[in-house]
Every structure is written in structure tokens, then in C-alpha cells.
PDB file of C-alpha atoms in Angstrom:
ATOM      1  CA  MET A   1      93.575 155.380 -41.303  1.00 93.00           C
ATOM      2  CA  LYS A   2      94.607 151.773 -41.176  1.00 96.00           C
ATOM      3  CA  ALA A   3      97.251 150.196 -43.350  1.00 97.00           C
ATOM      4  CA  ARG A   4      97.544 146.421 -43.852  1.00 96.00           C
ATOM      5  CA  ILE A   5     100.809 145.318 -45.439  1.00 97.00           C
ATOM      6  CA  HIS A   6     101.449 141.890 -46.802  1.00 96.00           C
ATOM      7  CA  VAL A   7     105.065 140.924 -47.136  1.00 97.00           C
ATOM      8  CA  THR A   8     105.573 137.714 -49.147  1.00 96.00           C
ATOM      9  CA  LEU A   9     108.677 135.950 -50.559  1.00 96.00           C
ATOM     10  CA  LYS A  10     109.215 136.512 -54.182  1.00 96.00           C
ATOM     11  CA  SER A  11     108.466 133.400 -56.322  1.00 91.00           C
ATOM     12  CA  GLY A  12     111.629 131.286 -56.573  1.00 93.00           C
ATOM     13  CA  VAL A  13     112.862 132.148 -53.133  1.00 96.00           C
ATOM     14  CA  LEU A  14     112.936 129.041 -50.942  1.00 96.00           C
ATOM     15  CA  ASP A  15     110.147 129.068 -48.280  1.00 96.00           C
ATOM     16  CA  PRO A  16     111.106 126.426 -45.617  1.00 97.00           C
ATOM     17  CA  GLN A  17     108.169 127.352 -43.410  1.00 97.00           C
ATOM     18  CA  GLY A  18     105.818 126.742 -46.339  1.00 96.00           C
ATOM     19  CA  LYS A  19     107.418 123.444 -47.047  1.00 97.00           C
ATOM     20  CA  ALA A  20     107.004 122.413 -43.375  1.00 97.00           C
ATOM     21  CA  ILE A  21     103.369 123.299 -43.589  1.00 97.00           C
ATOM     22  CA  GLU A  22     102.805 121.231 -46.700  1.00 96.00           C
ATOM     23  CA  HIS A  23     104.543 118.365 -45.113  1.00 96.00           C
ATOM     24  CA  ALA A  24     102.564 118.658 -41.864  1.00 97.00           C
ATOM     25  CA  LEU A  25      99.213 119.069 -43.623  1.00 97.00           C
ATOM     26  CA  SER A  26      99.909 115.808 -45.634  1.00 96.00           C
ATOM     27  CA  GLN A  27     100.859 114.021 -42.425  1.00 96.00           C
ATOM     28  CA  LEU A  28      97.560 115.178 -40.926  1.00 96.00           C
ATOM     29  CA  GLY A  29      95.731 113.536 -43.801  1.00 96.00           C
ATOM     30  CA  PHE A  30      94.926 116.638 -45.758  1.00 95.00           C
ATOM     31  CA  GLN A  31      95.310 115.786 -49.554  1.00 91.00           C
ATOM     32  CA  GLY A  32      95.251 117.983 -52.477  1.00 91.00           C
ATOM     33  CA  VAL A  33      97.534 120.849 -51.164  1.00 95.00           C
ATOM     34  CA  ASP A  34      99.853 121.545 -53.942  1.00 92.00           C
ATOM     35  CA  GLU A  35     101.800 124.408 -52.415  1.00 94.00           C
ATOM     36  CA  ALA A  36     102.009 126.472 -49.307  1.00 96.00           C
ATOM     37  CA  ARG A  37     103.667 129.880 -49.037  1.00 96.00           C
ATOM     38  CA  THR A  38     104.032 131.914 -45.940  1.00 97.00           C
ATOM     39  CA  GLY A  39     104.408 135.636 -45.430  1.00 97.00           C
ATOM     40  CA  LYS A  40     103.916 138.351 -42.863  1.00 97.00           C
ATOM     41  CA  VAL A  41     101.069 140.858 -42.310  1.00 97.00           C
ATOM     42  CA  ILE A  42     101.557 143.983 -40.627  1.00 97.00           C
ATOM     43  CA  GLU A  43      98.713 146.210 -39.489  1.00 96.00           C
ATOM     44  CA  LEU A  44      99.403 149.927 -38.774  1.00 97.00           C
ATOM     45  CA  ASN A  45      97.199 152.626 -37.282  1.00 96.00           C
ATOM     46  CA  LEU A  46      98.151 155.818 -39.002  1.00 96.00           C
ATOM     47  CA  ALA A  47      97.423 159.335 -37.842  1.00 94.00           C
ATOM     48  CA  GLU A  48      97.609 160.457 -41.469  1.00 92.00           C
ATOM     49  CA  SER A  49      94.147 160.807 -43.161  1.00 92.00           C
ATOM     50  CA  ASP A  50      95.045 161.562 -46.764  1.00 94.00           C
ATOM     51  CA  PRO A  51      95.147 158.171 -48.668  1.00 94.00           C
ATOM     52  CA  GLU A  52      97.846 159.292 -51.162  1.00 95.00           C
ATOM     53  CA  ARG A  53     100.222 160.668 -48.450  1.00 95.00           C
ATOM     54  CA  ALA A  54      99.514 157.679 -46.261  1.00 96.00           C
ATOM     55  CA  ARG A  55     100.437 155.192 -49.082  1.00 96.00           C
ATOM     56  CA  GLU A  56     103.629 157.157 -49.853  1.00 96.00           C
ATOM     57  CA  GLN A  57     104.601 157.017 -46.133  1.00 96.00           C
ATOM     58  CA  VAL A  58     103.822 153.299 -45.781  1.00 97.00           C
ATOM     59  CA  ASP A  59     105.709 152.585 -49.056  1.00 97.00           C
ATOM     60  CA  LEU A  60     108.741 154.258 -47.579  1.00 97.00           C
ATOM     61  CA  MET A  61     108.371 152.304 -44.351  1.00 97.00           C
ATOM     62  CA  CYS A  62     108.304 149.073 -46.273  1.00 97.00           C
ATOM     63  CA  ARG A  63     111.409 149.916 -48.291  1.00 96.00           C
ATOM     64  CA  GLN A  64     113.306 151.096 -45.225  1.00 96.00           C
ATOM     65  CA  LEU A  65     112.257 148.677 -42.610  1.00 97.00           C
ATOM     66  CA  LEU A  66     109.303 146.265 -43.053  1.00 97.00           C
ATOM     67  CA  ALA A  67     110.272 144.279 -46.220  1.00 97.00           C
ATOM     68  CA  ASN A  68     113.517 143.137 -47.768  1.00 96.00           C
ATOM     69  CA  PRO A  69     113.034 144.089 -51.439  1.00 95.00           C
ATOM     70  CA  VAL A  70     115.714 141.793 -52.607  1.00 96.00           C
ATOM     71  CA  ILE A  71     113.740 138.684 -51.729  1.00 97.00           C
ATOM     72  CA  GLU A  72     110.220 140.022 -50.673  1.00 97.00           C
ATOM     73  CA  ASN A  73     107.336 141.590 -52.382  1.00 97.00           C
ATOM     74  CA  TYR A  74     104.969 143.795 -50.399  1.00 97.00           C
ATOM     75  CA  ASP A  75     101.495 145.142 -51.099  1.00 95.00           C
ATOM     76  CA  ILE A  76      99.625 147.851 -49.203  1.00 97.00           C
ATOM     77  CA  GLU A  77      95.944 148.006 -48.452  1.00 96.00           C
ATOM     78  CA  LEU A  78      94.439 151.199 -46.845  1.00 96.00           C
ATOM     79  CA  THR A  79      91.180 151.410 -45.097  1.00 93.00           C
ATOM     80  CA  THR A  80      89.578 154.280 -43.237  1.00 87.00           C
TER      81      THR A  80
ATOM     82  CA  MET B   1      91.503 127.123 -55.954  1.00 93.00           C
ATOM     83  CA  LYS B   2      93.749 129.311 -53.787  1.00 96.00           C
ATOM     84  CA  ALA B   3      93.235 130.150 -50.158  1.00 97.00           C
ATOM     85  CA  ARG B   4      94.778 132.968 -48.362  1.00 96.00           C
ATOM     86  CA  ILE B   5      94.709 132.749 -44.517  1.00 97.00           C
ATOM     87  CA  HIS B   6      95.442 135.621 -42.174  1.00 96.00           C
ATOM     88  CA  VAL B   7      96.487 134.540 -38.682  1.00 97.00           C
ATOM     89  CA  THR B   8      96.634 137.488 -36.339  1.00 96.00           C
ATOM     90  CA  LEU B   9      96.929 137.714 -32.517  1.00 96.00           C
ATOM     91  CA  LYS B  10      93.726 138.361 -30.597  1.00 96.00           C
ATOM     92  CA  SER B  11      93.399 141.839 -29.280  1.00 91.00           C
ATOM     93  CA  GLY B  12      94.800 141.987 -25.733  1.00 93.00           C
ATOM     94  CA  VAL B  13      97.567 139.498 -26.526  1.00 96.00           C
ATOM     95  CA  LEU B  14     100.962 141.135 -26.213  1.00 96.00           C
ATOM     96  CA  ASP B  15     102.714 141.454 -29.605  1.00 96.00           C
ATOM     97  CA  PRO B  16     106.446 142.133 -29.083  1.00 97.00           C
ATOM     98  CA  GLN B  17     107.161 142.191 -32.780  1.00 97.00           C
ATOM     99  CA  GLY B  18     104.603 144.789 -33.371  1.00 96.00           C
ATOM    100  CA  LYS B  19     106.083 146.837 -30.443  1.00 97.00           C
ATOM    101  CA  ALA B  20     109.423 146.501 -32.026  1.00 97.00           C
ATOM    102  CA  ILE B  21     108.214 147.919 -35.409  1.00 97.00           C
ATOM    103  CA  GLU B  22     106.606 150.808 -33.668  1.00 97.00           C
ATOM    104  CA  HIS B  23     109.836 151.622 -31.979  1.00 96.00           C
ATOM    105  CA  ALA B  24     111.881 151.205 -35.078  1.00 97.00           C
ATOM    106  CA  LEU B  25     109.463 153.296 -37.116  1.00 97.00           C
ATOM    107  CA  SER B  26     109.620 156.131 -34.595  1.00 96.00           C
ATOM    108  CA  GLN B  27     113.499 155.952 -34.469  1.00 96.00           C
ATOM    109  CA  LEU B  28     113.457 156.239 -38.302  1.00 96.00           C
ATOM    110  CA  GLY B  29     111.582 159.455 -38.072  1.00 96.00           C
ATOM    111  CA  PHE B  30     108.050 158.111 -38.951  1.00 95.00           C
ATOM    112  CA  GLN B  31     105.674 159.980 -36.825  1.00 91.00           C
ATOM    113  CA  GLY B  32     101.857 159.166 -36.317  1.00 91.00           C
ATOM    114  CA  VAL B  33     102.062 155.406 -36.181  1.00 95.00           C
ATOM    115  CA  ASP B  34      99.817 154.650 -33.170  1.00 92.00           C
ATOM    116  CA  GLU B  35      99.942 150.961 -33.196  1.00 94.00           C
ATOM    117  CA  ALA B  36     101.466 148.119 -35.180  1.00 96.00           C
ATOM    118  CA  ARG B  37     100.335 144.576 -34.965  1.00 96.00           C
ATOM    119  CA  THR B  38     101.881 141.659 -36.800  1.00 97.00           C
ATOM    120  CA  GLY B  39     100.477 138.398 -38.018  1.00 97.00           C
ATOM    121  CA  LYS B  40     101.047 135.569 -40.562  1.00 97.00           C
ATOM    122  CA  VAL B  41      99.698 135.065 -44.001  1.00 97.00           C
ATOM    123  CA  ILE B  42      99.592 131.474 -45.460  1.00 97.00           C
ATOM    124  CA  GLU B  43      98.823 130.899 -49.098  1.00 96.00           C
ATOM    125  CA  LEU B  44      97.598 127.445 -50.213  1.00 97.00           C
ATOM    126  CA  ASN B  45      97.026 126.009 -53.517  1.00 96.00           C
ATOM    127  CA  LEU B  46      94.161 123.596 -53.183  1.00 96.00           C
ATOM    128  CA  ALA B  47      93.028 120.848 -55.572  1.00 94.00           C
ATOM    129  CA  GLU B  48      89.432 121.243 -54.309  1.00 92.00           C
ATOM    130  CA  SER B  49      87.235 123.380 -56.596  1.00 92.00           C
ATOM    131  CA  ASP B  50      84.066 123.679 -54.646  1.00 94.00           C
ATOM    132  CA  PRO B  51      84.285 126.818 -52.526  1.00 94.00           C
ATOM    133  CA  GLU B  52      82.246 125.493 -49.659  1.00 95.00           C
ATOM    134  CA  ARG B  53      84.126 122.273 -49.315  1.00 95.00           C
ATOM    135  CA  ALA B  54      87.451 124.147 -49.674  1.00 96.00           C
ATOM    136  CA  ARG B  55      86.446 126.582 -46.880  1.00 96.00           C
ATOM    137  CA  GLU B  56      85.518 123.723 -44.620  1.00 96.00           C
ATOM    138  CA  GLN B  57      88.768 121.978 -45.282  1.00 96.00           C
ATOM    139  CA  VAL B  58      90.856 125.082 -44.724  1.00 97.00           C
ATOM    140  CA  ASP B  59      89.011 125.931 -41.490  1.00 97.00           C
ATOM    141  CA  LEU B  60      89.879 122.479 -40.266  1.00 96.00           C
ATOM    142  CA  MET B  61      93.481 123.009 -41.213  1.00 97.00           C
ATOM    143  CA  CYS B  62      93.574 126.240 -39.329  1.00 97.00           C
ATOM    144  CA  ARG B  63      92.074 124.679 -36.167  1.00 96.00           C
ATOM    145  CA  GLN B  64      94.493 121.693 -36.358  1.00 96.00           C
ATOM    146  CA  LEU B  65      97.635 123.273 -37.476  1.00 97.00           C
ATOM    147  CA  LEU B  66      97.891 126.680 -38.746  1.00 97.00           C
ATOM    148  CA  ALA B  67      96.552 128.801 -35.894  1.00 97.00           C
ATOM    149  CA  ASN B  68      96.414 128.628 -32.197  1.00 96.00           C
ATOM    150  CA  PRO B  69      92.756 129.455 -31.399  1.00 95.00           C
ATOM    151  CA  VAL B  70      93.625 130.283 -27.844  1.00 96.00           C
ATOM    152  CA  ILE B  71      95.573 133.454 -28.778  1.00 97.00           C
ATOM    153  CA  GLU B  72      94.986 133.845 -32.444  1.00 97.00           C
ATOM    154  CA  ASN B  73      92.260 134.645 -34.823  1.00 97.00           C
ATOM    155  CA  TYR B  74      92.211 133.560 -38.413  1.00 97.00           C
ATOM    156  CA  ASP B  75      90.190 134.535 -41.560  1.00 95.00           C
ATOM    157  CA  ILE B  76      90.018 132.676 -44.858  1.00 97.00           C
ATOM    158  CA  GLU B  77      89.855 134.243 -48.332  1.00 96.00           C
ATOM    159  CA  LEU B  78      89.261 131.972 -51.260  1.00 96.00           C
ATOM    160  CA  THR B  79      90.018 132.891 -54.818  1.00 93.00           C
ATOM    161  CA  THR B  80      89.811 130.773 -58.094  1.00 87.00           C
TER     162      THR B  80
END
């Protein structure tokens, strides 16, 4: 089973990388980009085949290692 | 219109951050994680409302700035 985890900054948290992208896009002549936000995506190959247990396990990984719950949100997508 | 862009390393390209995650997960006692790969996710708020033109525009942004096509793949998701 594969898990894809998106880790994004909570709204309100400053995102300097996103600001740099906005600035660079406008310098390159791309108009009409209001906002850019960046985040991480982590793809895991899991041995676990039960979706519920896999989700619990990945949720625990996110809270312990992959995300910082103070400033980041995460969401988990599972695919077989 | 919103665009969500996933930028991931091509298969075969070394991913030290992914390796570090694998190692850290196993140290924390999570068994059964075969592989971890990392990437970036970029969310853009676009003024453009036509999906086809938006996709073309974002594709150009990816090739010019957001991804390195030599070592990275990207995919674009559009939502209203």
C-alpha cells in the first residue's frame, strides 16, 4: 500500500519560499498569480495492507516525525 | 482557479531526504516502510478562469521556474 502525505503550512504562517515564487513568477512576466504557498509531499511504500491500520500508522508517523503540528497541517492519501 | 503542482524526483535520482526519513522511521520503531520519497507541493491562486489556458500557463511556469525537468517530474491539478 502506498501513502502520499501532504504537509503544508497552516494559513497565517509566513511562507518565505512561497513569497519568493510569487516574486519570481511576476519577474518572469506571469501575471495573475495572487498567492503561492509551498509544502512538502512524502510518498511511503508500506507493507501494511489494511487501509485503516495503515492510516493510523501514517498518522502517528506524521505527528512524531513528518509534520510539525504547531505550524503545519497534513493530509494522508492511501492508494493500493 | 487554484493549481496544485507536485514536483517529485524522477525515479533513479538519489533522494537523501527520503533516505533520512526511512532511517528515522525505523529508529522510531515503525516497521514495514520499504521506501520513502520526498517532493514539493506548490499551490497557486490564479486569476485565469479557463482551465485549458490555466494549465498551459502553469505548465510553462513549471518548465521555467518551479521544476528542474532534468531530474524532476511534475504534475498539475486544477480546481475551481
